[in-house]
Amino acid sequence: MRQLANEVRAVMVAADTYRRAMAAALGVGVTEVSALGEIRQDGPLTPSELARRLGLTSPSVTSLLDRLEAAGLVARRRHPADRRSVLVELTEAGEELLLASFEQFSEDVAAAVRSASPEHVRELGELLGGVAGSLRTRAADRDGLLGGLGRHVARRRLAGGDVTDVNGKGD
């Protein structure tokens, strides 16, 4: 299981690298690509919903949407049910940009599994779907996530290991 977890982590790291390269090729930042993806998947979205999904503040999302709107990738329109709010949706150019990037991604994934049997590809798809679901569930359970990390840190402390935070500062 540890080897499988390492391989899934390697895929996640490669996907992050791929996303950064794709964003650079598209002439936008990674956060912009994430925003476009959220809007395409579940949009139109309110700016506050987009902020929540991306973990950004309201002013940051406003700036992000200003950049995306100036680039012609999104449009803001009045919310039909709430006159105080707006909805953000992809423009035709934004949709085309995302479609092209998803097609490229699909081609790259297909090239990686082309030699596998259709049955193995189906099984891999099911397995990855399960992994994604498990990770989404854990990510949504902040207390459970922190509890698991807390147990790990406590085990390291009991074992006499140095516990260092992300800024390189130890306990």
Short mmCIF file of C-alpha atoms in Angstrom, two decimals:
data_model
loop_
_atom_site.label_atom_id
_atom_site.label_comp_id
_atom_site.label_asym_id
_atom_site.label_seq_id
_atom_site.Cartn_x
_atom_site.Cartn_y
_atom_site.Cartn_z
CA MET A 1 0.00 0.00 0.00
CA ARG A 2 2.87 2.37 0.71
CA GLN A 3 4.19 1.85 -2.84
CA LEU A 4 0.73 2.59 -4.25
CA ALA A 5 0.49 5.74 -2.12
CA ASN A 6 3.93 6.79 -3.40
CA GLU A 7 2.84 6.25 -7.01
CA VAL A 8 -0.39 8.22 -6.50
CA ARG A 9 1.66 11.00 -4.92
CA ALA A 10 4.02 10.93 -7.92
CA VAL A 11 1.00 11.31 -10.23
CA MET A 12 -0.25 14.24 -8.14
CA VAL A 13 3.15 15.95 -8.29
CA ALA A 14 3.33 15.34 -12.05
CA ALA A 15 -0.20 16.71 -12.45
CA ASP A 16 0.77 19.87 -10.55
CA THR A 17 3.82 20.29 -12.79
CA TYR A 18 1.64 19.67 -15.85
CA ARG A 19 -0.92 22.24 -14.65
CA ARG A 20 1.80 24.88 -14.14
CA ALA A 21 3.21 24.21 -17.62
CA MET A 22 -0.27 24.32 -19.18
CA ALA A 23 -1.07 27.59 -17.40
CA ALA A 24 2.19 29.11 -18.64
CA ALA A 25 1.45 27.93 -22.18
CA LEU A 26 -2.02 29.50 -21.96
CA GLY A 27 -0.57 32.75 -20.64
CA VAL A 28 -2.39 32.64 -17.30
CA GLY A 29 -1.53 31.65 -13.75
CA VAL A 30 -2.33 28.37 -12.02
CA THR A 31 -4.99 30.06 -9.89
CA GLU A 32 -6.65 31.38 -13.04
CA VAL A 33 -6.67 27.87 -14.53
CA SER A 34 -8.18 26.52 -11.30
CA ALA A 35 -10.87 29.21 -11.37
CA LEU A 36 -11.70 28.48 -15.01
CA GLY A 37 -11.92 24.78 -14.22
CA GLU A 38 -14.28 25.36 -11.29
CA ILE A 39 -16.51 27.60 -13.39
CA ARG A 40 -16.55 25.10 -16.27
CA GLN A 41 -17.34 22.17 -14.01
CA ASP A 42 -20.09 23.69 -11.86
CA GLY A 43 -20.69 27.18 -13.20
CA PRO A 44 -21.90 29.74 -13.38
CA LEU A 45 -20.69 30.55 -9.86
CA THR A 46 -20.91 33.54 -7.59
CA PRO A 47 -17.60 35.20 -6.73
CA SER A 48 -18.06 34.19 -3.08
CA GLU A 49 -18.53 30.52 -4.05
CA LEU A 50 -15.45 30.72 -6.25
CA ALA A 51 -13.49 32.27 -3.38
CA ARG A 52 -14.57 29.45 -1.06
CA ARG A 53 -13.59 26.77 -3.57
CA LEU A 54 -10.21 28.31 -4.29
CA GLY A 55 -9.45 29.29 -0.68
CA LEU A 56 -9.09 32.96 -1.59
CA THR A 57 -10.31 36.17 -0.01
CA SER A 58 -13.01 38.26 -1.66
CA PRO A 59 -10.56 40.97 -2.78
CA SER A 60 -8.28 38.32 -4.30
CA VAL A 61 -11.15 36.78 -6.24
CA THR A 62 -12.23 40.21 -7.46
CA SER A 63 -8.71 40.82 -8.82
CA LEU A 64 -8.63 37.34 -10.34
CA LEU A 65 -11.98 37.88 -12.05
CA ASP A 66 -10.86 41.30 -13.29
CA ARG A 67 -7.85 39.64 -14.96
CA LEU A 68 -9.93 36.82 -16.44
CA GLU A 69 -12.57 39.26 -17.68
CA ALA A 70 -9.93 41.54 -19.22
CA ALA A 71 -8.53 38.48 -21.02
CA GLY A 72 -12.01 37.73 -22.37
CA LEU A 73 -12.23 34.35 -20.62
CA VAL A 74 -15.12 35.03 -18.20
CA ALA A 75 -18.08 37.36 -17.96
CA ARG A 76 -19.98 38.58 -14.95
CA ARG A 77 -23.75 38.91 -15.18
CA ARG A 78 -26.50 39.76 -12.75
CA HIS A 79 -27.71 36.86 -10.63
CA PRO A 80 -31.31 36.14 -11.70
CA ALA A 81 -32.49 35.36 -8.16
CA ASP A 82 -30.36 37.80 -6.13
CA ARG A 83 -30.04 41.36 -7.44
CA ARG A 84 -27.15 42.04 -5.04
CA SER A 85 -25.01 39.29 -6.54
CA VAL A 86 -23.43 38.37 -9.85
CA LEU A 87 -22.67 35.07 -11.53
CA VAL A 88 -19.41 34.34 -13.28
CA GLU A 89 -19.52 32.26 -16.44
CA LEU A 90 -17.08 31.26 -19.13
CA THR A 91 -17.10 33.15 -22.36
CA GLU A 92 -16.86 31.32 -25.66
CA ALA A 93 -13.13 32.07 -25.68
CA GLY A 94 -12.78 30.68 -22.14
CA GLU A 95 -14.69 27.55 -23.08
CA GLU A 96 -12.53 27.05 -26.19
CA LEU A 97 -9.34 27.52 -24.18
CA LEU A 98 -10.38 24.95 -21.58
CA LEU A 99 -11.63 22.51 -24.21
CA ALA A 100 -8.27 22.68 -26.00
CA SER A 101 -6.36 22.13 -22.75
CA PHE A 102 -8.60 19.20 -21.73
CA GLU A 103 -8.17 17.63 -25.18
CA GLN A 104 -4.39 17.94 -24.86
CA PHE A 105 -4.53 16.42 -21.38
CA SER A 106 -6.70 13.54 -22.63
CA GLU A 107 -4.27 12.87 -25.47
CA ASP A 108 -1.34 12.84 -23.04
CA VAL A 109 -3.11 10.42 -20.69
CA ALA A 110 -4.16 8.21 -23.62
CA ALA A 111 -0.56 8.07 -24.83
CA ALA A 112 0.54 6.87 -21.39
CA VAL A 113 -1.96 3.98 -21.25
CA ARG A 114 -2.21 3.13 -24.96
CA SER A 115 -0.43 -0.21 -24.55
CA ALA A 116 -2.67 -1.37 -21.68
CA SER A 117 -5.65 -3.61 -22.29
CA PRO A 118 -9.08 -1.94 -22.24
CA GLU A 119 -9.95 -3.99 -19.15
CA HIS A 120 -6.91 -2.68 -17.26
CA VAL A 121 -7.69 0.89 -18.33
CA ARG A 122 -11.26 0.47 -17.04
CA GLU A 123 -10.00 -0.97 -13.75
CA LEU A 124 -7.46 1.83 -13.41
CA GLY A 125 -10.21 4.39 -14.03
CA GLU A 126 -12.35 2.84 -11.32
CA LEU A 127 -9.42 2.70 -8.91
CA LEU A 128 -8.47 6.32 -9.56
CA GLY A 129 -12.10 7.36 -9.13
CA GLY A 130 -12.09 5.68 -5.72
CA VAL A 131 -8.82 7.34 -4.75
CA ALA A 132 -10.15 10.74 -5.84
CA GLY A 133 -13.33 10.22 -3.85
CA SER A 134 -11.40 9.21 -0.76
CA LEU A 135 -9.12 12.24 -1.04
CA ARG A 136 -12.08 14.61 -1.55
CA THR A 137 -13.83 13.10 1.48
CA ARG A 138 -10.75 13.53 3.68
CA ALA A 139 -10.17 17.07 2.40
CA ALA A 140 -13.76 17.99 3.30
CA ASP A 141 -13.28 16.64 6.84
CA ARG A 142 -10.92 19.25 8.24
CA ASP A 143 -11.15 17.93 11.79
CA GLY A 144 -10.44 14.38 10.63
CA LEU A 145 -7.55 15.59 8.50
CA LEU A 146 -6.06 17.55 11.36
CA GLY A 147 -6.66 14.62 13.73
CA GLY A 148 -4.74 12.27 11.44
CA LEU A 149 -1.89 14.73 11.10
CA GLY A 150 -1.90 15.28 14.86
CA ARG A 151 -1.51 11.54 15.47
CA HIS A 152 1.42 11.47 13.06
CA VAL A 153 3.13 14.39 14.78
CA ALA A 154 2.52 12.82 18.23
CA ARG A 155 4.06 9.51 17.06
CA ARG A 156 7.13 11.40 15.81
CA ARG A 157 7.45 13.24 19.10
CA LEU A 158 7.17 10.00 21.09
CA ALA A 159 9.82 8.45 18.85
CA GLY A 160 12.11 11.41 19.51
CA GLY A 161 11.85 12.70 15.95
CA ASP A 162 12.23 16.36 15.16
CA VAL A 163 8.92 17.96 14.20
CA THR A 164 9.46 20.79 11.74
CA ASP A 165 6.80 23.05 10.30
CA VAL A 166 6.59 24.07 6.64
CA ASN A 167 8.76 27.11 7.32
CA GLY A 168 11.60 24.92 8.60
CA LYS A 169 11.03 25.82 12.24
CA GLY A 170 11.18 23.01 14.77
CA ASP A 171 9.23 22.62 18.02
#
